[in-house]
Short mmCIF file of C-alpha atoms in Angstrom, two decimals:
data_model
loop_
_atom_site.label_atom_id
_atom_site.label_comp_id
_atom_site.label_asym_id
_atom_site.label_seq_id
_atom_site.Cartn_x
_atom_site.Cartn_y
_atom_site.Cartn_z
CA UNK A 1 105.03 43.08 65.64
CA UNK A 2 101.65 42.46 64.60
CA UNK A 3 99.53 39.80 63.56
CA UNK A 4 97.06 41.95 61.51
CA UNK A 5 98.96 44.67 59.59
CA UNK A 6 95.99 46.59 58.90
CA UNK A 7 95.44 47.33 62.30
CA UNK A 8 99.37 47.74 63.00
CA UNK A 9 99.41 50.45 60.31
CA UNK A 10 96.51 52.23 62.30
CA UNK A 11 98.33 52.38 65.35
CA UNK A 12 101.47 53.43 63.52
CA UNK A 13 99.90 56.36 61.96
CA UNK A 14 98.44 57.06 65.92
CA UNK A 15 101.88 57.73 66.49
CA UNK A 16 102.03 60.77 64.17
CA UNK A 17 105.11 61.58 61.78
CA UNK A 18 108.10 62.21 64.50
CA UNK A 19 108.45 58.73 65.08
CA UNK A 20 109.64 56.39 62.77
CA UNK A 21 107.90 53.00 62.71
CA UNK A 22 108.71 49.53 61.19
CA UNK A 23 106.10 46.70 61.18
CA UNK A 24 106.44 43.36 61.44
CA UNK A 25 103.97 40.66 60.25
CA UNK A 26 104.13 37.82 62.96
CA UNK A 27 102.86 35.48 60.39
CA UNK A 28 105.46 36.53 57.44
CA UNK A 29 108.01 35.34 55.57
CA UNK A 30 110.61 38.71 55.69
CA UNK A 31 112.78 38.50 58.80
CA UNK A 32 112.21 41.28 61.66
CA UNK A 33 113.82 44.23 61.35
CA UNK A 34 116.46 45.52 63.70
CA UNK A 35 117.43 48.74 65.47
CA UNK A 36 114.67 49.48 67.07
CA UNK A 37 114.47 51.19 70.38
CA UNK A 38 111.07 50.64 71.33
CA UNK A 39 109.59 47.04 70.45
CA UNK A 40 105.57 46.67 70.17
CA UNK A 41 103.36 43.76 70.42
CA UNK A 42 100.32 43.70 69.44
CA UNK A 43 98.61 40.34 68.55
CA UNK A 44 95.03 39.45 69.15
CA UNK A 45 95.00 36.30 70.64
CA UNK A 46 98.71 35.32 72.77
CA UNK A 47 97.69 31.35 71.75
CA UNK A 48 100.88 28.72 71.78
CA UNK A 49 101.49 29.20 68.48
CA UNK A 50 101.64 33.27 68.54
CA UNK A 51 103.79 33.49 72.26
CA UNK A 52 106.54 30.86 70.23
CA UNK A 53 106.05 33.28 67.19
CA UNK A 54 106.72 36.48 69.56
CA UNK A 55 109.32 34.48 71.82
CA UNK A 56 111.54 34.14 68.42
CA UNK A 57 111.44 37.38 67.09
CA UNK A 58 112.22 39.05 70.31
CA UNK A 59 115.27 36.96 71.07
CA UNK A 60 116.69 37.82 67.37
CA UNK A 61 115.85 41.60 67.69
CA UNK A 62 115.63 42.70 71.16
CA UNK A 63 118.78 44.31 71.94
CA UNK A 64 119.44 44.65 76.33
CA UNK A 65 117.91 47.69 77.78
CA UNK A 66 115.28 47.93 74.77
CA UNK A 67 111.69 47.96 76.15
CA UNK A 68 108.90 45.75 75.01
CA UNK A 69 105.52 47.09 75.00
CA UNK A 70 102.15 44.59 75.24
CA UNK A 71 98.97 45.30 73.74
CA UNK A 72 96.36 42.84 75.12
CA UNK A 73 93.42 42.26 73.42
CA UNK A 74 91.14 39.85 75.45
CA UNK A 75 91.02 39.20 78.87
CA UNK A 76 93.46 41.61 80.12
CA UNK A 77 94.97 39.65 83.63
CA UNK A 78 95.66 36.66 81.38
CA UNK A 79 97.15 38.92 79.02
CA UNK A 80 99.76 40.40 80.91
CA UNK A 81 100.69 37.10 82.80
CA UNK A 82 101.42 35.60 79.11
CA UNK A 83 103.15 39.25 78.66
CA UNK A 84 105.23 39.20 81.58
CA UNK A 85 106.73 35.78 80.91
CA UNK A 86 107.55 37.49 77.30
CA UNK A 87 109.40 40.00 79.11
CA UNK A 88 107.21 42.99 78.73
CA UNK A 89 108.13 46.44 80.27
CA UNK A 90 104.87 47.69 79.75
CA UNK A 91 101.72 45.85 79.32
CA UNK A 92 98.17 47.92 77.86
CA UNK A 93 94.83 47.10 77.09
CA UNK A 94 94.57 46.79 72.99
CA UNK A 95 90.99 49.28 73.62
CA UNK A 96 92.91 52.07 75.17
CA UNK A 97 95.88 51.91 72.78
CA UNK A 98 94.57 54.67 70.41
CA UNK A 99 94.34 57.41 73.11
CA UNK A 100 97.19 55.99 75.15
CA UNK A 101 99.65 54.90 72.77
CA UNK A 102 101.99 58.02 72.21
CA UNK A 103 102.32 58.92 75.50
CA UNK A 104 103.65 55.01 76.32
CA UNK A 105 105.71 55.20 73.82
CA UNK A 106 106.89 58.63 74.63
CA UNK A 107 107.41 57.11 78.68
CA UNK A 108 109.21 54.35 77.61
CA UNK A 109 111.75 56.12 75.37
CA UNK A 110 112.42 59.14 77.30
CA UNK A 111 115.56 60.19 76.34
CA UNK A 112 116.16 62.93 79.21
CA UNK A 113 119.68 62.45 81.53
CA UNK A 114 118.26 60.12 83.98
CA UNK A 115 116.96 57.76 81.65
CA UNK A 116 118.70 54.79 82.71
CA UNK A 117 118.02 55.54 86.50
CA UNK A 118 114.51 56.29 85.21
CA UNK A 119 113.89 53.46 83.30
CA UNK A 120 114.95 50.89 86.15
CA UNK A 121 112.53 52.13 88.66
CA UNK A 122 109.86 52.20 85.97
CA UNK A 123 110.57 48.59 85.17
CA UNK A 124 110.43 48.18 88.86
CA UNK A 125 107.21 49.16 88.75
CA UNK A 126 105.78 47.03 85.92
CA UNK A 127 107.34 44.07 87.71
CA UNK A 128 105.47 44.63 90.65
CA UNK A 129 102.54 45.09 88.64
CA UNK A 130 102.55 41.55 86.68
CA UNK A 131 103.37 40.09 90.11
CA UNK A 132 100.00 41.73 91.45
CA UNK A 133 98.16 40.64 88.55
CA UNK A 134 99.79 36.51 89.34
CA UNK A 135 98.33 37.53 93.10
CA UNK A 136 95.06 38.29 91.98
CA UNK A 137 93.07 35.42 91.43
CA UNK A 138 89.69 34.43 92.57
CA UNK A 139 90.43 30.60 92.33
CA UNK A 140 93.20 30.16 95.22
CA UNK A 141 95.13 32.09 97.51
CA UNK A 142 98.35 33.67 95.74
CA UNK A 143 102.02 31.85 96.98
CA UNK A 144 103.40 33.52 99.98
CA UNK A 145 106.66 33.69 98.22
CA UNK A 146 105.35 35.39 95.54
CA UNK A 147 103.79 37.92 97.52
CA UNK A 148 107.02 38.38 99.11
CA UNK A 149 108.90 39.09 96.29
CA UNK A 150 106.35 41.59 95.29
CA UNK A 151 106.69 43.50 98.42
CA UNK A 152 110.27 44.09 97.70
CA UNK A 153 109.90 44.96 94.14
CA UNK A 154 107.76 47.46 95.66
CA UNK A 155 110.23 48.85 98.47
CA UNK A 156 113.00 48.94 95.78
CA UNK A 157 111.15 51.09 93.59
CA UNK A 158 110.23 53.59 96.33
CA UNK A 159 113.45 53.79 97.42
CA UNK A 160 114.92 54.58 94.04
CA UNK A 161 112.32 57.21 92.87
CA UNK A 162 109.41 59.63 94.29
CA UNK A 163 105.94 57.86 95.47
CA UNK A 164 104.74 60.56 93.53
CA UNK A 165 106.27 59.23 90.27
CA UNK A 166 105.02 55.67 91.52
CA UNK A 167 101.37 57.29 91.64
CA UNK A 168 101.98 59.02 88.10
CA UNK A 169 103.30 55.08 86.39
CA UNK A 170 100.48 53.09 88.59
CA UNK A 171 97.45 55.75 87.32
CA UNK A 172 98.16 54.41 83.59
CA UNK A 173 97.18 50.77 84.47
CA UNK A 174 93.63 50.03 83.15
CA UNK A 175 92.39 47.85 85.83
CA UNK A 176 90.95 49.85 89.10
CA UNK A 177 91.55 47.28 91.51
CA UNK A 178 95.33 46.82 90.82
CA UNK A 179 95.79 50.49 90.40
CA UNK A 180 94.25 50.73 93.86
CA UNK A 181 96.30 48.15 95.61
CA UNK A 182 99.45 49.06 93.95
CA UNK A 183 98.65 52.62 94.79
CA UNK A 184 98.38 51.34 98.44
CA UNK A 185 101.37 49.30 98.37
CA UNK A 186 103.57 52.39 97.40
CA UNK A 187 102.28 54.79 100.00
CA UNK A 188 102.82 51.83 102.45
CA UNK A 189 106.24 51.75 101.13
CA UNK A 190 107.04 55.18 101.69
CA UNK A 191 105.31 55.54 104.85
CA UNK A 192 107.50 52.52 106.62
CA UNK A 193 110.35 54.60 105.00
CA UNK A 194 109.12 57.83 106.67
CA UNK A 195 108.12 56.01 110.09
CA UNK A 196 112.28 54.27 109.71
CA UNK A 197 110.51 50.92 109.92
CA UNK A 198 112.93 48.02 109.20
CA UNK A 199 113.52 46.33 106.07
CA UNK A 200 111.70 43.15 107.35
CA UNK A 201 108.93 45.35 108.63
CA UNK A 202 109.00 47.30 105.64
CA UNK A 203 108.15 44.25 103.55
CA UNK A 204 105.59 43.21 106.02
CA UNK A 205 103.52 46.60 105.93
CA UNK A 206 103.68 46.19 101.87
CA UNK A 207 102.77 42.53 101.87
CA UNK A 208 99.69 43.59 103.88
CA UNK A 209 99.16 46.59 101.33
CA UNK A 210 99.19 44.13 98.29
CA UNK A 211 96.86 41.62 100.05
CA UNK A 212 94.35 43.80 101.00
CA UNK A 213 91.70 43.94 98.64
CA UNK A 214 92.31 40.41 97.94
CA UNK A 215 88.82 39.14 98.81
CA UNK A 216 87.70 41.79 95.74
CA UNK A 217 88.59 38.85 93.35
CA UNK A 218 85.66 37.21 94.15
CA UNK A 219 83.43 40.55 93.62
CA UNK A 220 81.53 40.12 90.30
CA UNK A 221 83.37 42.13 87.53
CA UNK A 222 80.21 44.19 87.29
CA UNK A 223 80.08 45.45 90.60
CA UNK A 224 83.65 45.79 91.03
CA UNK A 225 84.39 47.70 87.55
CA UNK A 226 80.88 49.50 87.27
CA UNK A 227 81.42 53.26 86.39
CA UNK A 228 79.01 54.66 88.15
CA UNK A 229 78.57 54.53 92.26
CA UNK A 230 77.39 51.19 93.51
CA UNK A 231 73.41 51.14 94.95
CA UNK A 232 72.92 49.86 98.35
CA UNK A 233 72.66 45.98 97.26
CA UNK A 234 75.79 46.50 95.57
CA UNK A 235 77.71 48.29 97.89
CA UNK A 236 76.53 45.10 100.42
CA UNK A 237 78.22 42.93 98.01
CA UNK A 238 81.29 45.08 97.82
CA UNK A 239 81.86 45.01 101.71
CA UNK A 240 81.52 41.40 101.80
CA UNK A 241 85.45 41.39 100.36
CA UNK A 242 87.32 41.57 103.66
CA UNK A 243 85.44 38.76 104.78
CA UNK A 244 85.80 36.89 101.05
CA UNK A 245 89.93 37.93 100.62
CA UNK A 246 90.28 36.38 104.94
CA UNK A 247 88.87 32.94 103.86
CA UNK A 248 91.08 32.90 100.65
CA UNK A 249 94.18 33.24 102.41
CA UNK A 250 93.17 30.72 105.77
CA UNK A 251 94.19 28.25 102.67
CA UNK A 252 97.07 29.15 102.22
CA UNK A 253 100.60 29.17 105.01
CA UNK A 254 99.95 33.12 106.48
CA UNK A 255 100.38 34.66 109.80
CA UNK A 256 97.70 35.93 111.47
CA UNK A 257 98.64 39.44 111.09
CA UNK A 258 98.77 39.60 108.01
CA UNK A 259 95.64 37.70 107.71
CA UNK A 260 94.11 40.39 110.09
CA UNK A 261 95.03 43.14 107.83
CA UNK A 262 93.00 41.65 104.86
CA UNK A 263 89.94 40.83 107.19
CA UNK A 264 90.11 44.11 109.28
CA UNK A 265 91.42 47.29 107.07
CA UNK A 266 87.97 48.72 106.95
CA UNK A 267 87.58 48.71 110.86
CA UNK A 268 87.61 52.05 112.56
CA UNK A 269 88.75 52.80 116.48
CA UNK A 270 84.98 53.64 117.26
CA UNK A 271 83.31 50.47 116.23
CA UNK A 272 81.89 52.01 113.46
CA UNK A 273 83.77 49.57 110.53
CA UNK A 274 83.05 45.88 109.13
CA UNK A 275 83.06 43.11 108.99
CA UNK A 276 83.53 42.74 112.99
CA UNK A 277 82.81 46.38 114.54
CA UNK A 278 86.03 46.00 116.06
CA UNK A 279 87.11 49.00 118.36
CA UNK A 280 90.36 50.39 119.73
CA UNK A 281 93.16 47.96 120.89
CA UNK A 282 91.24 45.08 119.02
CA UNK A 283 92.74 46.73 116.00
CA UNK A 284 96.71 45.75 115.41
CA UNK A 285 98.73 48.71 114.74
CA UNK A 286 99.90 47.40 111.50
CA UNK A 287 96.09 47.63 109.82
CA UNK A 288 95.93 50.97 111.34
CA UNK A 289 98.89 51.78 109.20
CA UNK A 290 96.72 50.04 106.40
CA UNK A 291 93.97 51.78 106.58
CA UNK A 292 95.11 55.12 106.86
CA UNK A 293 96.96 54.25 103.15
CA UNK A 294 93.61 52.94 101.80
CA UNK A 295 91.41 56.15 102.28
CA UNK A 296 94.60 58.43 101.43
CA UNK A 297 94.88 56.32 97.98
CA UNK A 298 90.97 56.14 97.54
CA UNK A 299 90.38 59.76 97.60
CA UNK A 300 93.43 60.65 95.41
CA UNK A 301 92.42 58.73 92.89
CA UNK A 302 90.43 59.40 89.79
CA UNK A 303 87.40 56.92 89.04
CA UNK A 304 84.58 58.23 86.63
CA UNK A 305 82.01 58.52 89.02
CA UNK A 306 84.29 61.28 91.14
CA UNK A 307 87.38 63.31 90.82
CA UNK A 308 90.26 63.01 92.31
CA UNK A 309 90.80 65.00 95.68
CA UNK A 310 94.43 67.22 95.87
CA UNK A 311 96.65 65.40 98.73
CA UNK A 312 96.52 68.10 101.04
CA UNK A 313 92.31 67.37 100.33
CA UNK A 314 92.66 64.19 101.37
CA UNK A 315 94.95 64.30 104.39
CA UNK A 316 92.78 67.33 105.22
CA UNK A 317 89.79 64.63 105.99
CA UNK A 318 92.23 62.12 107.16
CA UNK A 319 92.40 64.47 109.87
CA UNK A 320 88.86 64.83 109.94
CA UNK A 321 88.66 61.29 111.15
CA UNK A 322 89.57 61.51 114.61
CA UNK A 323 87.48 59.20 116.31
CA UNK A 324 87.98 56.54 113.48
CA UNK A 325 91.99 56.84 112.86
CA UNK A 326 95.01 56.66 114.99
CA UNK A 327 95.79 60.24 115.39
CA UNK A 328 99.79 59.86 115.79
CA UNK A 329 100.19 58.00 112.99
CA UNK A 330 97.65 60.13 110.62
CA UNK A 331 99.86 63.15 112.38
CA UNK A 332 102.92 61.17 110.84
CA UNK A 333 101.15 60.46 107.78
CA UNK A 334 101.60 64.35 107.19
CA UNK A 335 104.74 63.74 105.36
CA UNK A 336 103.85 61.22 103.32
CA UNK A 337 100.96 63.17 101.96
CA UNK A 338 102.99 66.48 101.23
CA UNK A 339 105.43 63.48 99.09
CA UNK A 340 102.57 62.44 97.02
CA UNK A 341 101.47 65.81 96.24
CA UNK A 342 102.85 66.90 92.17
CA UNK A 343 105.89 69.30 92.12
CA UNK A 344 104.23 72.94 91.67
CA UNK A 345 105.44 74.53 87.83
CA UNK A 346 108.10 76.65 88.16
CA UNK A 347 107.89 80.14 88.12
CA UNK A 348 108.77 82.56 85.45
#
């Protein structure tokens, strides 16, 4: 479905001659074809006028279990809000789509025997996604509830597949920030599985995961998506988010712990962290637990300044870190680590 078939017709051919495409002009006359096992949209501007368009067609030709796949062109968190309440499985940045395009459409129709299982923990995912992107707004502090509801999203989808397939879905989201936090929020997930934490305090470990890079809303998109590492001025600015993402949330109805994670995930045992220099028991176990998932995820993860460190790399310096981490629960992050490492080829 496309509101320029010129451009539709470009991404078509992207898609090479296996896959049979049929396109759609939003703005036609000829009704929407149907069949199809894979819907895209891609529209330039989601106005009123275009989300009623898109609304109408999908309710006449989107069969149950077929996925819908967003292009955004445009400001990409508004984009996949106004996606999301279309019902989008996956949402992508319009820019990327030429490069990215067959491989999301090869994801979302994967045809192997655990398709269905796969596709429901991969839906899982994308739901917690648009519920991060709803969280992560610079002009007021996100609904508890919400939060909430993302935190189970996220337990439910660790429980039904690998953290390292959560890893592998969350490192094709464009934005750096929400891959981060959602990257975060799934090790969280499958530590409190690992450490047999309760449901409740399960959800609470994740909720703290989500929220804690919060305050980075307020970071100016220049600083905060620059592709290059940030100079000292910057990097001043940058810290200044624990401090930011703590006032946002004083606004709003949450505990203190929680609260505490946001404003104190970058404090280490020694003193040596900010905002506050806090030292040993003036750090709650549950940001301990925090912040051993933030440096795990940071160094695992690709950014174009740096490449990503292998996760027996990265609990390697997690270990490292004595004086700055918990060293029982890094010990017990072992096996959380060897789960996010890739599957090894098999042999011949």
């Amino acid at each position: 479905m496309t509101d320029d078939l010129e451009r539709g017709g470009r991404l078509a051919r992207n898609l090479g001659g296996g896959i049979s495409v049929m396109l759609h002009d939003l703005y036609g006359d000829a009704a929407p074809p149907s069949g199809a096992s894979l819907i895209i949209g891609d529209v330039s501007a989601l106005t009123s006028e275009s989300v009623r368009r898109l609304r109408q067609v999908l309710s006449t030709v989107r069969a149950p279990g077929v996925p819908f796949l967003a292009l955004i062109h445009g400001n990409l968190g508004r984009g996949e809000i106004q996606a999301t309440a279309l019902g989008a499985t996956r949402v992508m940045a319009a820019s990327t789509a030429s490069a990215l395009l067959l491989n999301a459409v090869a994801t979302l129709t994967d045809s192997g025997p655990d398709t269905r299982s796969a596709r429901r923990w991969r839906h899982q995912i994308h739901e917690a996604h648009a519920a991060f992107v709803s969280l992560f707004r610079a002009d007021q502090a996100p609904p508890p509830a919400v939060v909430e509801s993302g935190a189970d999203l996220v337990n439910q989808a660790i429980r039904e597949a690998k953290v390292r397939n959560w890893l592998d879905v969350v490192a094709n989201f464009d934005d750096v920030t929400h891959r981060h936090c959602l990257s975060v929020a799934g090790i969280a997930a499958e530590f409190a599985r690992i450490l047999g934490l309760s449901e409740a305090d399960s959800r609470y470990l994740v909720k703290g995961a989500l929220l804690h890079d919060i305050g980075k809303a307020k970071i100016p998109l220049a600083i905060l998506n620059k592709p290059a590492p940030l100079t000292p001025l910057e990097r001043k600015e940058m810290d200044r988010h624990p401090a930011l993402g703590h006032a946002m949330l004083l606004t709003g109805d949450y505990d203190a712990l929680t609260l505490s994670v946001v404003r104190s995930h970058h404090e280490y045992l020694d003193g040596s962290g900010y905002p506050d220099g806090l030292r040993g028991s003036q750090i709650p176990d549950l940001v301990r637990l925090i912040t051993i998932c933030d440096i795990f995820a940071a160094l695992i993860e690709a950014r174009p300044y740096k490449a990503p460190k292998s996760a027996p790399e990265a609990y390697a310096i997690l270990r490292q870190m004595t004086a700055k981490l918990d060293v029982d629960l890094v010990r017990a992050f072992g096996e959380v680590a060897a789960a996010c490492e890739p599957p090894r080829p098999a042999s011949a």
